[in-house]
XYZ file of C-alpha atoms in Angstrom:
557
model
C 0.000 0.000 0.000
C 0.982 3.449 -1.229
C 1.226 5.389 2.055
C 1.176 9.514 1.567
C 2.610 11.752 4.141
C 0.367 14.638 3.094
C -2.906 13.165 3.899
C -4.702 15.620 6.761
C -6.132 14.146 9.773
C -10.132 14.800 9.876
C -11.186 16.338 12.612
C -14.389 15.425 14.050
C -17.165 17.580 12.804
C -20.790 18.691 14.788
C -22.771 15.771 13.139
C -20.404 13.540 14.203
C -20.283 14.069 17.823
C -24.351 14.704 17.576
C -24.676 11.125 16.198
C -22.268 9.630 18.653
C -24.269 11.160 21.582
C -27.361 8.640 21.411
C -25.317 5.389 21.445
C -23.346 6.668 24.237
C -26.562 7.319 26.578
C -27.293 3.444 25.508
C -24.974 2.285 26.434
C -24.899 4.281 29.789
C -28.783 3.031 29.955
C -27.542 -0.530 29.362
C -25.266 -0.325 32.278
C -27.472 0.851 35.166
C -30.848 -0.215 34.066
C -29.214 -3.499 33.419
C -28.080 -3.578 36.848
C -31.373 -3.216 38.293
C -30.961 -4.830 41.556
C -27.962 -2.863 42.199
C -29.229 0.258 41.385
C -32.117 0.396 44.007
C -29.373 0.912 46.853
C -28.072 3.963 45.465
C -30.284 7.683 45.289
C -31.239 9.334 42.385
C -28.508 11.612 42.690
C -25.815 8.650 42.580
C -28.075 6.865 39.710
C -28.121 9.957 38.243
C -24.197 10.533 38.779
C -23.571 7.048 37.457
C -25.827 8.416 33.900
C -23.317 10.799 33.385
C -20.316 9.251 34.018
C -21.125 6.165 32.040
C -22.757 8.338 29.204
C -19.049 10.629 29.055
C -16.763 7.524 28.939
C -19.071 5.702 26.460
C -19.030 8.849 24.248
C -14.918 9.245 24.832
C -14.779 5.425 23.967
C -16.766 5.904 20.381
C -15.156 9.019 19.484
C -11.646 7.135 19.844
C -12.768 4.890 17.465
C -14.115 6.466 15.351
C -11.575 9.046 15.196
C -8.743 5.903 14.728
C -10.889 4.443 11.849
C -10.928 7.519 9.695
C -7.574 9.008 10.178
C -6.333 5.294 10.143
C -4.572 5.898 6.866
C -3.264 9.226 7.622
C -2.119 8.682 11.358
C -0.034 4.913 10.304
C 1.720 7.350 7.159
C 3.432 9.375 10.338
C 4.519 5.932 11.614
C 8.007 4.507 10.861
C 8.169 1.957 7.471
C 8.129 -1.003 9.983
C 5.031 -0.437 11.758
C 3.503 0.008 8.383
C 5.161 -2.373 6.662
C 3.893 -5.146 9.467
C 0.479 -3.193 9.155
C 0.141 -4.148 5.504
C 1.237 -7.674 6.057
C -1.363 -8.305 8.491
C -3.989 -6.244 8.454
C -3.874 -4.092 4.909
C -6.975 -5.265 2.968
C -6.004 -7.039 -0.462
C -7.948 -6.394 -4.080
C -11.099 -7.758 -4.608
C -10.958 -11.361 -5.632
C -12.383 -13.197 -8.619
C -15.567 -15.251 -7.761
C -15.740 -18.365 -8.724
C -18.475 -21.317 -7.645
C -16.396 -23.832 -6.304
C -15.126 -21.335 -3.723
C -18.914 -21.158 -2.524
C -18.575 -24.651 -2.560
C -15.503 -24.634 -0.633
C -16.756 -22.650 2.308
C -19.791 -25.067 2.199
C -18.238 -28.357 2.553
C -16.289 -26.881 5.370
C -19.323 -25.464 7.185
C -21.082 -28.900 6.614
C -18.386 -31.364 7.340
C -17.833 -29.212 10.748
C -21.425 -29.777 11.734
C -21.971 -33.479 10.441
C -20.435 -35.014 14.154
C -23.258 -33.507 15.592
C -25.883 -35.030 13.287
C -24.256 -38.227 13.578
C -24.361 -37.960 17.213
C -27.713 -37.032 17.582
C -29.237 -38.696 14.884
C -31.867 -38.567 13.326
C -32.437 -34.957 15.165
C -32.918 -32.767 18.201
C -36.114 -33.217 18.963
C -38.014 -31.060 21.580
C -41.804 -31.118 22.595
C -42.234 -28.430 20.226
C -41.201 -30.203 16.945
C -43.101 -33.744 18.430
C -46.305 -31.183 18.348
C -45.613 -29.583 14.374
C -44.711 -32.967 13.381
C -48.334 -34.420 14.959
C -49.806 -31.572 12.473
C -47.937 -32.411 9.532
C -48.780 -35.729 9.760
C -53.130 -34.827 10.865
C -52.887 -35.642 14.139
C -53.230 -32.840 15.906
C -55.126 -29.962 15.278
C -53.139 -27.314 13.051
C -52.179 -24.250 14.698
C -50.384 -21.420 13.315
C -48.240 -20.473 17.201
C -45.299 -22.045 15.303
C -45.274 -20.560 12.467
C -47.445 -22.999 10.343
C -45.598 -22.365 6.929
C -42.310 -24.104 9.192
C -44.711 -27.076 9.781
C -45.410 -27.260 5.929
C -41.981 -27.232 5.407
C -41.816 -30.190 7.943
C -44.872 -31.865 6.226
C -42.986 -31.703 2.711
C -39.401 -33.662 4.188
C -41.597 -36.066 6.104
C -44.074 -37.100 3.061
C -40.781 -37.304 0.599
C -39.009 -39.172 3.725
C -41.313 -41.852 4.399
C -42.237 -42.156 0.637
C -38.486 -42.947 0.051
C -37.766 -45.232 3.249
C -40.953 -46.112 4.721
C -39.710 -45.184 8.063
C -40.327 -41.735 10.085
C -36.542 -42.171 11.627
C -35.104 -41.732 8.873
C -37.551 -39.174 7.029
C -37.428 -37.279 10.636
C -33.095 -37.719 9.115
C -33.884 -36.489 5.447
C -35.204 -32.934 6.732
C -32.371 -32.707 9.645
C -30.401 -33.070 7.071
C -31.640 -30.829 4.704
C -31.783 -28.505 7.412
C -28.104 -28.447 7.907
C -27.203 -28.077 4.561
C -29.175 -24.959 4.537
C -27.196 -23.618 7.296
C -24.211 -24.371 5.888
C -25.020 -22.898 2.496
C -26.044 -19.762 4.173
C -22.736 -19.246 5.878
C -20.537 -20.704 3.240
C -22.450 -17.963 0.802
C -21.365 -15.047 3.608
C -17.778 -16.450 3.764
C -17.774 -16.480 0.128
C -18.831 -13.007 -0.380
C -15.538 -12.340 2.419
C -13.858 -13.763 -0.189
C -14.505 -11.651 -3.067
C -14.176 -8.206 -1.231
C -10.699 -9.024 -0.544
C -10.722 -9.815 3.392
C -7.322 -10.776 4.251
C -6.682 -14.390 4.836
C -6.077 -13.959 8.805
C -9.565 -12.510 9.075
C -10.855 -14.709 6.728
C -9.750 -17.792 8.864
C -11.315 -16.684 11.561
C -14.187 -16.355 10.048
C -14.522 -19.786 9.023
C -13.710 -20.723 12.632
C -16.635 -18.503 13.363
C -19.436 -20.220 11.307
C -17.648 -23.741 10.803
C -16.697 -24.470 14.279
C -18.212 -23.126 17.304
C -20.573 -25.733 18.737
C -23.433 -23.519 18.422
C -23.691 -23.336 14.903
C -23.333 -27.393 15.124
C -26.444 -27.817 17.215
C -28.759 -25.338 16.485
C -28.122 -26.647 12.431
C -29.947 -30.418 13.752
C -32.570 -28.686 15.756
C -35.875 -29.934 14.373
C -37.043 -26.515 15.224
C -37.849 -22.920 13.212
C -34.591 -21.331 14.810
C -32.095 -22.400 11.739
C -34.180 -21.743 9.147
C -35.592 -18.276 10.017
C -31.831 -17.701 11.004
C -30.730 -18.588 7.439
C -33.758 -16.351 5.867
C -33.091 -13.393 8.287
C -29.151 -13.424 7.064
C -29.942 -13.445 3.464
C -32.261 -10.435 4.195
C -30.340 -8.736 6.001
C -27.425 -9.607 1.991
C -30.157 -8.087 0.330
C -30.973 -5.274 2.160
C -27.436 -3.969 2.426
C -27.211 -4.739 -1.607
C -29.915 -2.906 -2.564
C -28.839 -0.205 -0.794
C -25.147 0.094 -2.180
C -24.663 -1.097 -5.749
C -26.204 1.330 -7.486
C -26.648 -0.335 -10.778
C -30.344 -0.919 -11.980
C -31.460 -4.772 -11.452
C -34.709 -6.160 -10.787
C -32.978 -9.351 -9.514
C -31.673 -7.890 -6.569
C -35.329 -6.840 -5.623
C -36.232 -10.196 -6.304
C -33.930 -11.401 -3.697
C -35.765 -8.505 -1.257
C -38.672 -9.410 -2.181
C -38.471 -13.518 -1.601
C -35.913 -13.268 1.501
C -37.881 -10.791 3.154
C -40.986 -12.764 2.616
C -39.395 -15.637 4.525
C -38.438 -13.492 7.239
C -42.466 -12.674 8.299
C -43.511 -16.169 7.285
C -40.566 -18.212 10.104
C -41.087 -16.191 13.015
C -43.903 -14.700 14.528
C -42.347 -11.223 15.102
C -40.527 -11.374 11.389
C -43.374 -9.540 10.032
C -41.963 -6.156 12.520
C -38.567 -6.752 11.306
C -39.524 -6.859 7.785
C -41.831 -3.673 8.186
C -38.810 -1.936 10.169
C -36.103 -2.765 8.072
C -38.419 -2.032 4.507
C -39.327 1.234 6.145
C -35.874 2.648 6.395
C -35.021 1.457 3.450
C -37.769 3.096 1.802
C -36.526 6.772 3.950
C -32.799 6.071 2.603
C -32.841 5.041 -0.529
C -33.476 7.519 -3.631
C -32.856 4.834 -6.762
C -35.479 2.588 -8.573
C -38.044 3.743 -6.153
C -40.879 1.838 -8.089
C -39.098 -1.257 -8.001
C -38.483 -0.877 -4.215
C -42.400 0.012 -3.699
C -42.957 -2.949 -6.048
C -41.010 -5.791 -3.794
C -42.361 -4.104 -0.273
C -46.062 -3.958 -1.464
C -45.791 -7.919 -2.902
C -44.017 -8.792 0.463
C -46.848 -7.309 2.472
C -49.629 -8.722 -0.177
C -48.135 -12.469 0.166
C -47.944 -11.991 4.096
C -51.157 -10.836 4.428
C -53.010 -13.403 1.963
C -51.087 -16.126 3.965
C -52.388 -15.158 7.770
C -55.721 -14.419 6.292
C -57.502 -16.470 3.142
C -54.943 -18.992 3.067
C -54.893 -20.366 6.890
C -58.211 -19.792 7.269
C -58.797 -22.359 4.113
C -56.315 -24.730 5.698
C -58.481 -24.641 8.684
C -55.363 -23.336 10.789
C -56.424 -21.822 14.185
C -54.468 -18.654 15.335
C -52.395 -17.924 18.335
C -54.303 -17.694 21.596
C -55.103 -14.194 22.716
C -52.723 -14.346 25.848
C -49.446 -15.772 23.538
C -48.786 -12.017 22.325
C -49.381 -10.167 25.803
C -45.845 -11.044 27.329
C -45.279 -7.330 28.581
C -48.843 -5.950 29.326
C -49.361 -8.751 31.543
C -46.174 -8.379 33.088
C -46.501 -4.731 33.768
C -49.741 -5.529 35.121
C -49.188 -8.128 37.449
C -45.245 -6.314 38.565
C -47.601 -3.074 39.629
C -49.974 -5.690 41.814
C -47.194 -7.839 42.753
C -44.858 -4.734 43.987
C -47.877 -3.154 45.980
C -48.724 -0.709 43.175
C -51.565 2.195 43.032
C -54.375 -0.056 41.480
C -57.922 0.640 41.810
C -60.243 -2.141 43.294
C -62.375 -2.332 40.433
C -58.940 -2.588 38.385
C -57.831 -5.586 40.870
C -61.378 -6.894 39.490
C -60.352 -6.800 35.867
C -56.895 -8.647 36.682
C -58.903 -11.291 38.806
C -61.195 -11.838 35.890
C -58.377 -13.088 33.676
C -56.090 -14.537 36.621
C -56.227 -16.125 40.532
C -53.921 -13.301 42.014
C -54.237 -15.016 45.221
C -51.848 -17.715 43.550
C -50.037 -15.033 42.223
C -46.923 -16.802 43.406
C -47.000 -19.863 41.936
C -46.767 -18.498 37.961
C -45.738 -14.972 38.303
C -41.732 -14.839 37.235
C -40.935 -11.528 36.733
C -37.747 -13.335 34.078
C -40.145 -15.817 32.343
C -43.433 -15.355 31.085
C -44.211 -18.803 30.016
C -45.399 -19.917 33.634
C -47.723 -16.840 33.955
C -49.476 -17.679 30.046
C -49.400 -21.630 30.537
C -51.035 -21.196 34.043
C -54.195 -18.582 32.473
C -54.755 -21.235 30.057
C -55.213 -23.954 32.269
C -56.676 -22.018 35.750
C -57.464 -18.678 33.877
C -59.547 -16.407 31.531
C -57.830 -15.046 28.377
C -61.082 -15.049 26.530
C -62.350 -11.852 28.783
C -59.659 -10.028 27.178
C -60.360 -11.354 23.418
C -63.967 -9.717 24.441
C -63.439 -6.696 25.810
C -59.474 -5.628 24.186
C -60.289 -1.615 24.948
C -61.189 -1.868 28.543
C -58.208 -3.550 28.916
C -55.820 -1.887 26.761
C -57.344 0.947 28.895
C -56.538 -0.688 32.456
C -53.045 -1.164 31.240
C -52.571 2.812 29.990
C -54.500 3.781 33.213
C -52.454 1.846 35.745
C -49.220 2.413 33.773
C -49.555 6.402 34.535
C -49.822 5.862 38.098
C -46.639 3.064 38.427
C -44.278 4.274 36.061
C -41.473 3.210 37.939
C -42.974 -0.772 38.265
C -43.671 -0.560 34.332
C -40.425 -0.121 33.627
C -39.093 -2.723 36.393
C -41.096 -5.416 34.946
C -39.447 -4.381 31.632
C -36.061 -4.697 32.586
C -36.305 -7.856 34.230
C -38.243 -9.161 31.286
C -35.569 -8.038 28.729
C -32.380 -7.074 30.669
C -30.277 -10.137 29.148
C -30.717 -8.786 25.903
C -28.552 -5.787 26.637
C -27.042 -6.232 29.956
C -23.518 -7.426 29.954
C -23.841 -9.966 33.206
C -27.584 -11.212 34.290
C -28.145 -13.266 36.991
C -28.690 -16.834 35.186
C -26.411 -18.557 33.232
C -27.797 -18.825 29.244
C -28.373 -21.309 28.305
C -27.655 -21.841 24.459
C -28.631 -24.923 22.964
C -31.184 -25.789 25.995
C -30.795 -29.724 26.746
C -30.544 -32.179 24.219
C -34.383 -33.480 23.531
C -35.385 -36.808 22.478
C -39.126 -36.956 24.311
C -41.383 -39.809 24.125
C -43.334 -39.312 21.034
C -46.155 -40.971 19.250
C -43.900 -41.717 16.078
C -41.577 -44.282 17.269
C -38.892 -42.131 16.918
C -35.783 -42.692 19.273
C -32.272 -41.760 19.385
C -29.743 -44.087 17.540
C -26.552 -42.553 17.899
C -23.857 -43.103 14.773
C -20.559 -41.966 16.837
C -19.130 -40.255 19.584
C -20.900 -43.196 22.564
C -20.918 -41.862 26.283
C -23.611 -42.489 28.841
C -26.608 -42.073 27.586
C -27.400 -40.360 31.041
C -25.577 -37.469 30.028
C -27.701 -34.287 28.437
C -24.735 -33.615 26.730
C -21.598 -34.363 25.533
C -18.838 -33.319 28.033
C -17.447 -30.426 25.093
C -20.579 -28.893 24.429
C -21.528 -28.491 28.559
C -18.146 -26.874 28.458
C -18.234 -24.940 26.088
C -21.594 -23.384 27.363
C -20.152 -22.822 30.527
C -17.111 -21.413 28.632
C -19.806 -19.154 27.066
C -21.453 -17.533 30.304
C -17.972 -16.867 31.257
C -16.880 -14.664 28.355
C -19.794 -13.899 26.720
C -23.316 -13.046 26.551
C -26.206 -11.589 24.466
C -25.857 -8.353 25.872
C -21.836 -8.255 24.100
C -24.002 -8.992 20.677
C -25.680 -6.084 21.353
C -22.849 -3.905 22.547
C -20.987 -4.591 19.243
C -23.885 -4.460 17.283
C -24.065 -1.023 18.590
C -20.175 -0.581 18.240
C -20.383 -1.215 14.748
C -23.183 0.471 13.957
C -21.626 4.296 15.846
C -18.686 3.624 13.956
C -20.320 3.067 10.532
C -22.315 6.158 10.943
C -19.391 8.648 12.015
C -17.681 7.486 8.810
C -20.804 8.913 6.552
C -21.459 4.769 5.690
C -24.639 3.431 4.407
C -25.641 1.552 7.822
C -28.973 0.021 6.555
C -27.715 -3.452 6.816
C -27.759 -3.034 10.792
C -31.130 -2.012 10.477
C -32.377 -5.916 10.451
C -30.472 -6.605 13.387
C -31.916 -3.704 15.659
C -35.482 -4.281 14.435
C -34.654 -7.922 15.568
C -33.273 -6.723 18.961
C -36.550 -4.343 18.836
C -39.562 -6.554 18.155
C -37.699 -8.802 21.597
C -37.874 -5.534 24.071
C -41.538 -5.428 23.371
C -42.572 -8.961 23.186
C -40.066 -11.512 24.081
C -41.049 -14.010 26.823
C -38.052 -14.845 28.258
C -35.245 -12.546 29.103
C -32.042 -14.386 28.034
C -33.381 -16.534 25.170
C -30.316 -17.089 22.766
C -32.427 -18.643 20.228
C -34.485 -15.647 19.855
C -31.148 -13.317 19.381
C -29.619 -16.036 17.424
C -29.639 -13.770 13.989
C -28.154 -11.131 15.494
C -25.010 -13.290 16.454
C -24.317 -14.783 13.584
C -24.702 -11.544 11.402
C -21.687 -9.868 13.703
C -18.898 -11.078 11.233
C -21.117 -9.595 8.080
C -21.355 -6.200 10.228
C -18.238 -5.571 11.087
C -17.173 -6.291 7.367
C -19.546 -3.623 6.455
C -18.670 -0.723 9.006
C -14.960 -1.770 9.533
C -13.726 -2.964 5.975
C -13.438 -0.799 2.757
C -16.427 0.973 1.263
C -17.730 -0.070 -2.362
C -20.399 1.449 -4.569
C -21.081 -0.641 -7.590
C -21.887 1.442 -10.584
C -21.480 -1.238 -13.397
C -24.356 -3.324 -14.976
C -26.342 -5.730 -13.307
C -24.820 -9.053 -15.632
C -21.076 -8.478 -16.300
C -19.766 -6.813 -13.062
C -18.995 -8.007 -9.444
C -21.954 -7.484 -7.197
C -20.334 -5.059 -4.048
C -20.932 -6.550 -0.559
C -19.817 -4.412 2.469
């Protein structure tokens, strides 16, 4: 690299330090309402204090950063020709590579091979008491229900009719789509690693990358889970591709809006809250982006059209019953029952409403404050959600009401609802790949491990428990979100198009308002995996893509 003496260090301009400003109070937020326990022994002076303080060092920390990042070039060409000359032997990005499909292929095989000892370990699956019930409805024997998202169970119902057409044996067709399943995966991340590839990423980063998708255990497991977590992962990563490409190669194509249009699709049809990502994300597009506007309205309006035919005419006609009422009411209730729970101002005819729905005299055997699945399975089984269905303006009205007067309860029951999602230490260990699952079913189905024997007794193998405890030690979802964040400050004080971080913080959005437990990895998984494409984008060179939509390199990052 060519390294020029008279480049001028930028200095950091108003609109820089204005947009730096926001993540630092977030990450000042993140600290002491994450700490929530801790912060109840100190005054609001000293929690006030502790604002400040974190909010100036967070803001000092960014504007480092960024600074380094843009004057990077200019501040190493003051440096003696060793320190650069190691700099572009290890770090100095390389020119963009030629493409070529067996490199795809490459990164695949890797990816795959990596994650086949798990699949032969588990064989034919992971299976949990969710998949035993989606696989009862693919097969008609239970009643079809659309609280996991019924197009997964279609998906199911397709591997399982080809399965047991080909081998006459639900083992092994319960095998076919675990299989399938992890070659998706794979795909996905060898098509991410590929596109590292072609932008030039220098083979140290590059390696770890690989190490990144091909190797950690997580990857591994979650890839045999007979659940919707891998494929809405692998849809939500492609989205989030296609977002960022129709943002920054300027060139006109209708196939990249194609690719918007069918991965963001996927996105609301895998996940129950993918239809608030997708509107999110499509919105800021929409604000940010000034070329082929009609092709952009276009792919949005279809997206929206498909989505909305699906959960309407076409469930209805497959006789597919909706999500109870009380399934979507994680944080109302919570804020509702926190504000009785805590000794909060509630009127007695208020208390009246709650008791209609709930026994609050058992209050404390299903209220967790951490977990709302004990609180929704016990209303279904000693409650009244349907009082709610009925009357859904009295009680969005009891919720406003009582919110007004217990501010301060509202926003405890959030935190402890939510505070693993940002905070950097919570009280639980995670837990990332739950147990391993092989429940009695009705199918005959049981576990017939290929390699790696030890006592059956064992939830897991003795790596994978340590790595998860190696996990809680270093790690947690709140770091995804603190360099999700990182990333995203940095990207922005550079002047870069950030839109391919908008996915992610819809993601991390749509879980603050509904997410029932507080440290769920699977429900963060996306974000995770989509750190490596990230930091590509606001950390590695900037591309615009002027060229023709069939002869030239499409521009990631």
């Amino acid at each position: 690299m060519v390294w020029n003496r008279d480049i001028k260090i930028q200095r950091p301009t108003g609109r820089k330090l204005l947009v730096l400003l926001p993540f630092a109070l977030c990450y000042a937020c993140f600290v002491v309402l994450g700490d929530w326990q801790g912060s109840v022994d100190y005054s609001n002076a000293q929690n006030l204090g502790r604002l400040v303080l974190w909010t100036v060092g967070s803001f000092g920390v960014l504007l480092a950063a960024g600074f380094l990042m843009e004057n990077w070039a200019a501040l190493l060409a003051l440096m003696p020709s060793g320190v650069r000359a190691v700099y572009d032997k290890v770090f100095a990005p390389r020119k963009e590579r030629q493409g070529h499909w067996w490199i795809w292929l490459f990164f695949f095989l890797v990816c795959l091979f990596c994650y086949l000892p798990y699949y032969l370990m588990y064989y034919p699956t992971w299976f949990n008491n969710d998949a035993v019930w989606q696989m009862e409805q693919a097969l008609g024997m239970a009643a079809r229900s659309n609280h996991h998202p019924y197009f997964h169970t279609l998906i199911i119902k397709v591997f399982l009719t080809v399965g047991y057409g080909l081998f006459h044996d639900y083992t092994a067709a319960v095998a076919l789509y675990t299989f399938c399943q992890m070659a998706l995966t794979a795909a996905v991340f060898g098509f991410y690693l590929y596109l590292l590839y072609r932008r030039g990423t220098r083979t140290l980063w590059l390696v770890l990358a690989v190490c990144f998708y091909a190797l950690l255990p997580i990857h591994g497991m979650f890839s045999i889970c007979m659940g919707k977590d891998a494929w809405f992962t692998a849809a939500f990563l492609l989205f989030v591709w296609a977002v960022h490409h129709c943002a920054v190669v300027q060139a006109s194509s209708g196939r990249r809006w194609l690719w918007f249009f069918m991965t963001g699709l996927s996105v609301c049809l895998l996940r129950s809250n993918g239809i608030f990502v997708y509107l999110g994300t499509a919105v800021l597009l929409v604000l940010s982006q000034r070329q082929e506007r009609k092709r952009m309205y276009a792919s949005v309006a279809a997206a929206l059209v498909c989505y909305l035919l699906w959960q309407g005419p076409i469930l209805r006609a497959l006789q597919v019953e909706p999500p109870d009422t009380i399934e979507s009411l994680t944080m109302p209730v919570q804020h509702l029952l926190c504000a009785y729970a805590r000794g909060g101002n509630l009127k007695p005819e208020e208390v009246e409403m709650l008791e209609a729905v709930v026994p609050l005299a058992q209050i404390d055997e299903y209220y967790n404050p951490y977990l709302f699945d004990m609180t929704k399975n016990f209303i279904r089984e000693h409650g009244n959600q349907s009082v709610i269905a009925e009357n859904k303006g009295a009680y969005a009205k009891l919720w406003l009401n009582v919110g007004l007067r217990n501010p301060m309860l509202y926003l405890e029951a959030e935190i402890r609802q939510t505070a693993g999602y940002y905070a950097l230490h919570i009280p639980h260990d995670q837990i990332l790949y739950s147990e391993y699952f092989m429940v009695d079913n009705p199918f005959g189905i049981e576990n017939e491990r290929k390699m790696f024997s030890y006592d059956a007794s064992l939830a897991m193998g003795e790596f994978l428990q340590w790595f998860q405890t190696f996990y809680n030690r270093v790690w947690s979802l709140g770091m995804n979100t603190w360099l999700l964040l990182f990333a995203l400050a940095c990207t922005l004080y550079r002047g870069r198009r950030a839109i391919a971080f908008a996915t992610c913080v819809m993601l991390l959005g749509s879980l603050l308002l509904a997410t029932p437990v507080y440290n769920e990895f699977r429900y963060a998984y996306g974000v995770f995996v989509a750190l490596p494409v990230l930091f590509s984008v606001g950390f590695g060179r900037e591309y615009v893509n002027v060229a023709d939509n069939s002869r030239k390199r499409e521009i990631v990052g």
